[in-house]
Short mmCIF file of N, CA, C and O in Angstrom, two decimals:
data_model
loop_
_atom_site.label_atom_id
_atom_site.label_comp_id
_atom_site.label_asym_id
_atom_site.label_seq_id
_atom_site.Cartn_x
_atom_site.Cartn_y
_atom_site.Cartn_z
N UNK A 9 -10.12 58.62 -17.35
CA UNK A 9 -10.11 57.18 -17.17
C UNK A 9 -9.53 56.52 -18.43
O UNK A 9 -10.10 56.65 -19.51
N UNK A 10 -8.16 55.68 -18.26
CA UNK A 10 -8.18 55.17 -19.42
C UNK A 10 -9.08 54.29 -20.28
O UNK A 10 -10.24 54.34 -19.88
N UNK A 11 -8.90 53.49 -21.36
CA UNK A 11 -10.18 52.84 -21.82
C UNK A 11 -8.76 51.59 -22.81
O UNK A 11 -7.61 51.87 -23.15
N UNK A 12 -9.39 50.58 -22.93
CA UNK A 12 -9.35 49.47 -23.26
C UNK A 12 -9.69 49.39 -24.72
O UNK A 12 -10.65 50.08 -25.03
N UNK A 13 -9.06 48.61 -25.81
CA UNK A 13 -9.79 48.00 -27.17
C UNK A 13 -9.05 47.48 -27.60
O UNK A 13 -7.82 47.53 -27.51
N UNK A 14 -9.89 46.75 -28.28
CA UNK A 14 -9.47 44.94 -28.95
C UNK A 14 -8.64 45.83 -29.78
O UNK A 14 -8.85 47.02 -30.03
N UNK A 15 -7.23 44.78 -30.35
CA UNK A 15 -6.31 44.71 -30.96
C UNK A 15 -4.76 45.68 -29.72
O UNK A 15 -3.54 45.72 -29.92
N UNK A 16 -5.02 45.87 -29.36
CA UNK A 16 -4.00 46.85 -28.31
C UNK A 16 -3.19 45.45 -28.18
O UNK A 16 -3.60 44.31 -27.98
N UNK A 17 -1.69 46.04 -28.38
CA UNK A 17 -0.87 44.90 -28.12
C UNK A 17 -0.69 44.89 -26.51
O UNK A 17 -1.24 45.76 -25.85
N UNK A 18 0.16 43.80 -25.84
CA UNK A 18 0.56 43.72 -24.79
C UNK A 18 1.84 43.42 -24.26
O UNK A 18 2.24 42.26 -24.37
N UNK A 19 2.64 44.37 -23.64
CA UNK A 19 4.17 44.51 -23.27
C UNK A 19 4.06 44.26 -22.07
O UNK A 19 3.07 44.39 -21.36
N UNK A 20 5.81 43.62 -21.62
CA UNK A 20 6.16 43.87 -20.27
C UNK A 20 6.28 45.44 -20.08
O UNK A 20 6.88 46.05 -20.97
N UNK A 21 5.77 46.15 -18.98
CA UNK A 21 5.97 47.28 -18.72
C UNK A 21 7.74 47.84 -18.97
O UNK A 21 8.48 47.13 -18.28
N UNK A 22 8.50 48.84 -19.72
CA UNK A 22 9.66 49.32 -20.00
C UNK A 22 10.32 48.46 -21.12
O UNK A 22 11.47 48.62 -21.53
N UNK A 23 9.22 47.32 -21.63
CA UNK A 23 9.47 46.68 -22.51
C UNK A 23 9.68 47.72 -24.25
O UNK A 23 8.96 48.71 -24.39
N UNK A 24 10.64 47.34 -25.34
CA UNK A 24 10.27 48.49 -26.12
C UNK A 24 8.90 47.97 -27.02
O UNK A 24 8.29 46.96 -26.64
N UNK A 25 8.56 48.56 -27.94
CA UNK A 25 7.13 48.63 -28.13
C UNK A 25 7.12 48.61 -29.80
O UNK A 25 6.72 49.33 -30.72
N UNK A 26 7.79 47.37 -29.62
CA UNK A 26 7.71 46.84 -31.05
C UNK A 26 7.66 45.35 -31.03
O UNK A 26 7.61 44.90 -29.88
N UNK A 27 7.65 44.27 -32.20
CA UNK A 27 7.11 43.00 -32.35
C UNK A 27 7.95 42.18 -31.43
O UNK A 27 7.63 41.19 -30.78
N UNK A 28 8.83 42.66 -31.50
CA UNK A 28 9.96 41.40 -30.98
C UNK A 28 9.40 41.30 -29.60
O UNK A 28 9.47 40.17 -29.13
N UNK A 29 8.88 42.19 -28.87
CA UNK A 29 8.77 42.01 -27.36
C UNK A 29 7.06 42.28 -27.23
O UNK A 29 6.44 42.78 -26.29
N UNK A 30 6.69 41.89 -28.19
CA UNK A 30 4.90 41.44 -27.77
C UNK A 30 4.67 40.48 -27.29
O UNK A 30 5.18 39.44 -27.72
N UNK A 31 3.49 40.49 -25.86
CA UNK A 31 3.46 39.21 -25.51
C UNK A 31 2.16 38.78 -25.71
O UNK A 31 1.80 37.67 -25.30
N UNK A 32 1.54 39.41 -26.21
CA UNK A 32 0.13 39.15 -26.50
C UNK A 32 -0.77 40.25 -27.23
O UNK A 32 -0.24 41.27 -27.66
N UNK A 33 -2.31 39.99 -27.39
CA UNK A 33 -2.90 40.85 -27.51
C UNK A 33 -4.81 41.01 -27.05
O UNK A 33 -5.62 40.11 -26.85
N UNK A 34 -4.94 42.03 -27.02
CA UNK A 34 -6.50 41.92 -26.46
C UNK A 34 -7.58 41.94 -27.39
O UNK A 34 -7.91 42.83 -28.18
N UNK A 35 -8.14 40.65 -27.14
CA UNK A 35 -9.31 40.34 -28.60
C UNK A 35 -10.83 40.95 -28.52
O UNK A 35 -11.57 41.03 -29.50
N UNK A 36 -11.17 41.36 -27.21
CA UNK A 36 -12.39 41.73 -27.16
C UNK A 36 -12.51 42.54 -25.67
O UNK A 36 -11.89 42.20 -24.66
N UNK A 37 -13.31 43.50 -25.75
CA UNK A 37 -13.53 44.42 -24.52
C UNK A 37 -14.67 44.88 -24.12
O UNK A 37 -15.39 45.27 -25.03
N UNK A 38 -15.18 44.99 -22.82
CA UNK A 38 -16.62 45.63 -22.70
C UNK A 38 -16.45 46.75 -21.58
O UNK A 38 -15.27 46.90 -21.27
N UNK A 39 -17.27 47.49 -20.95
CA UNK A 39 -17.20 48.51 -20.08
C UNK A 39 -18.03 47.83 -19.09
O UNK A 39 -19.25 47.86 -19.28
N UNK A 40 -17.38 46.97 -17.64
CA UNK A 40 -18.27 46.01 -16.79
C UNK A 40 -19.00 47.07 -15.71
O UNK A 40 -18.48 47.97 -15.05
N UNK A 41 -20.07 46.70 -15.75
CA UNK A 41 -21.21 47.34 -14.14
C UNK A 41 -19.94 47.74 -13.34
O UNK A 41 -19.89 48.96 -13.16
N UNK A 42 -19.06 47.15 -12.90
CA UNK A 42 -17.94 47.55 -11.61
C UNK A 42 -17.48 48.99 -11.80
O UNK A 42 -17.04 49.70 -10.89
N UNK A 43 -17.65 49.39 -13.24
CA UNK A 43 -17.12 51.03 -13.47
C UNK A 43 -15.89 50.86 -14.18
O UNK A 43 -15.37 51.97 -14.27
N UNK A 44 -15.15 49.96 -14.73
CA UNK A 44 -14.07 49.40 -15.48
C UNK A 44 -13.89 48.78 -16.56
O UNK A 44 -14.66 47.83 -16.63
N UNK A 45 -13.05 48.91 -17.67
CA UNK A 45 -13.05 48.03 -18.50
C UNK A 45 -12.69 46.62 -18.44
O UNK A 45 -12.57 46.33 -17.25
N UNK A 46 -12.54 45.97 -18.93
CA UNK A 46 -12.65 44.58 -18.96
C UNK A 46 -12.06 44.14 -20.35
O UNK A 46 -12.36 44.50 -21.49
N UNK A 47 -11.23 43.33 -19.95
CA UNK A 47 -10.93 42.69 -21.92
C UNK A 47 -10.84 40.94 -21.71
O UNK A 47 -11.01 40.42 -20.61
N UNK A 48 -10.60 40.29 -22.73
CA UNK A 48 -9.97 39.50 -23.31
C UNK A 48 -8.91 39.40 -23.96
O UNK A 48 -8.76 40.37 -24.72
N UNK A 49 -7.76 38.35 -24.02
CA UNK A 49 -6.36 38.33 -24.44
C UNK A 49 -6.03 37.79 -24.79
O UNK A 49 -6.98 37.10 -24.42
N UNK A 50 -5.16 36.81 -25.60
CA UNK A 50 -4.59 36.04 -25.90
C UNK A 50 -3.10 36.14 -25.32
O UNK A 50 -2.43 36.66 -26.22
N UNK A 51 -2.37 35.90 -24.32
CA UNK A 51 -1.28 36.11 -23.69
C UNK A 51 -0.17 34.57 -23.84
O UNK A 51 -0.53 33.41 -23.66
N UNK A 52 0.86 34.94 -24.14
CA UNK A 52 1.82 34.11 -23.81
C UNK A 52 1.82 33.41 -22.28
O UNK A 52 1.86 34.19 -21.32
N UNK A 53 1.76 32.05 -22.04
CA UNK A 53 2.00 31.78 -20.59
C UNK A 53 0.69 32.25 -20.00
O UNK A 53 0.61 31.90 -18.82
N UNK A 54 -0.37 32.94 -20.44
CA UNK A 54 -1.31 33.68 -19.31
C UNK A 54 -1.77 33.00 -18.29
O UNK A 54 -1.74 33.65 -17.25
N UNK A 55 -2.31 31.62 -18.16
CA UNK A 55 -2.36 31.12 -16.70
C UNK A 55 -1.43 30.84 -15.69
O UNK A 55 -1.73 30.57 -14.52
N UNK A 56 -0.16 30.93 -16.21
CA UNK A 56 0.88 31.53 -15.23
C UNK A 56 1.31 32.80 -14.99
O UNK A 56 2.37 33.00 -14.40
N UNK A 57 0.50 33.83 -15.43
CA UNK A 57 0.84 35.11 -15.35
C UNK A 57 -0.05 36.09 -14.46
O UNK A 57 0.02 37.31 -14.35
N UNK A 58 -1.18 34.91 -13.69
CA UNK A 58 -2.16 35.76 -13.29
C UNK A 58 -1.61 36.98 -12.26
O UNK A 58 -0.67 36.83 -11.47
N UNK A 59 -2.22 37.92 -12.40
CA UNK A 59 -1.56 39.04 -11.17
C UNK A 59 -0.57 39.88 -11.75
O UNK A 59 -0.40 40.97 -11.21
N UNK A 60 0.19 39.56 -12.86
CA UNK A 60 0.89 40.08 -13.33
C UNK A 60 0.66 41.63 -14.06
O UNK A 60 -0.42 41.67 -14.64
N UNK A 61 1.30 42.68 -14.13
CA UNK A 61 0.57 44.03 -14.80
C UNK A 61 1.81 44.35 -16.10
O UNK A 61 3.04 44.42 -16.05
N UNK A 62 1.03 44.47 -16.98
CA UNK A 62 1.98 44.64 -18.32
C UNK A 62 1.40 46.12 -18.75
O UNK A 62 1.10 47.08 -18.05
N UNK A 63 1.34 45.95 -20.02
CA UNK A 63 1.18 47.19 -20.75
C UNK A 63 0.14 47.20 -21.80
O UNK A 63 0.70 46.65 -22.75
N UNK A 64 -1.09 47.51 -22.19
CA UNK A 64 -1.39 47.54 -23.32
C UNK A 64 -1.32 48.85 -23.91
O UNK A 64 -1.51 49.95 -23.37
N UNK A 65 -0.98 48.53 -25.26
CA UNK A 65 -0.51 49.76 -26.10
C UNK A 65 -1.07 49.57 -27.28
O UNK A 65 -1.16 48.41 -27.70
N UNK A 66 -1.56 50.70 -28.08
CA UNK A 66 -2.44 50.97 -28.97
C UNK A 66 -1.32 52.25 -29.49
O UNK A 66 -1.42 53.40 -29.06
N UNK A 67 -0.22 51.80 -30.52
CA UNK A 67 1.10 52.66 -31.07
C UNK A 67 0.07 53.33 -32.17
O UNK A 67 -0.24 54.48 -31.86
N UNK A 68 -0.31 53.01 -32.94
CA UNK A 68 -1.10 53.90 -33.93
C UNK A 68 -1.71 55.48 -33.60
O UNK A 68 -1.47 56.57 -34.13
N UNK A 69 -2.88 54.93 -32.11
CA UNK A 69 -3.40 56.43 -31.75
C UNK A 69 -2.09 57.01 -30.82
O UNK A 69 -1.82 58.21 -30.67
N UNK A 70 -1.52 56.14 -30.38
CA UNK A 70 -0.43 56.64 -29.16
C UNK A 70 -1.37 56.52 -27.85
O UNK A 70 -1.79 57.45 -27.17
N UNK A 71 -1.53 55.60 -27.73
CA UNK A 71 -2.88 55.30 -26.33
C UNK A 71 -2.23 54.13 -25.62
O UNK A 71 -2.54 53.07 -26.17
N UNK A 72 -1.17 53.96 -24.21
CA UNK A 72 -1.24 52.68 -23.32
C UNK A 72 -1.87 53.21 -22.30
O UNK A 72 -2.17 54.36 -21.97
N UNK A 73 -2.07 51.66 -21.66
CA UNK A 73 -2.96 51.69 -20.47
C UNK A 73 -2.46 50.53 -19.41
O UNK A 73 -2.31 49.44 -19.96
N UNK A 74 -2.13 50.54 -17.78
CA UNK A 74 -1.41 49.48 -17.55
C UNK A 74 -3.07 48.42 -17.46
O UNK A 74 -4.26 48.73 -17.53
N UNK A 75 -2.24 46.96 -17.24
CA UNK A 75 -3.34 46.03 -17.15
C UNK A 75 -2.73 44.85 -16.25
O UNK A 75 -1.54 44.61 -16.03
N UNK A 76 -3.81 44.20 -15.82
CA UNK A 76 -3.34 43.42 -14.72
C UNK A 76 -4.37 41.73 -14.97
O UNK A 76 -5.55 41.41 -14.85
N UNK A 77 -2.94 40.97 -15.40
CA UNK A 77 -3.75 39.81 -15.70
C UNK A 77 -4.08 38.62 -14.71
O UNK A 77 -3.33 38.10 -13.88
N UNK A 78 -5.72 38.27 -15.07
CA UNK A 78 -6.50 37.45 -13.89
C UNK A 78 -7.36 36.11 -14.70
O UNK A 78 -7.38 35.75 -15.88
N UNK A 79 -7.91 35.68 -13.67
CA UNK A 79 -8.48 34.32 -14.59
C UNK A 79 -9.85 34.83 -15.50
O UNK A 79 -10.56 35.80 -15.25
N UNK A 80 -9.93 34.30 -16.12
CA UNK A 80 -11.19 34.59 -17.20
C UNK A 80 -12.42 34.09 -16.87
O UNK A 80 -13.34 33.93 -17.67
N UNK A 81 -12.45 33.76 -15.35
CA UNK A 81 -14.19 33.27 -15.07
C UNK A 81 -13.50 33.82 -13.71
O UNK A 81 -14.15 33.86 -12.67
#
């Protein structure tokens, strides 16, 4: 199962995976009852992006995970 954590940047998927093409990043994460992680983001545009699936990437360990952005309540 992948896993989620704060600071993981966020790409368009085939995006390359450096600053110029960050569109955000994830500030906080928990593991929800549903069996899934869960984060928080700070996203470019994000209330127009709901539904949308990007990339979070964590380049240091070498860890992405896709993600799919929704409303925050």
């Amino acid at each position: 199962q992948a896993t989620l954590a704060g600071g993981m940047h966020l790409l368009a998927e085939g995006a390359p995976h450096d600053a110029a093409h960050e569109q955000g990043h994830v500030t906080s994460v928990c593991f929800a009852e549903v069996g899934a992680w869960i984060g928080l983001a700070l996203l470019r545009s994000g209330p127009d992006r709901h539904g949308e699936k990007l990339l979070a990437v964590d380049a240091l360990r070498g860890v992405q995970t896709q993600v799919e952005v929704c409303s925050p309540v």
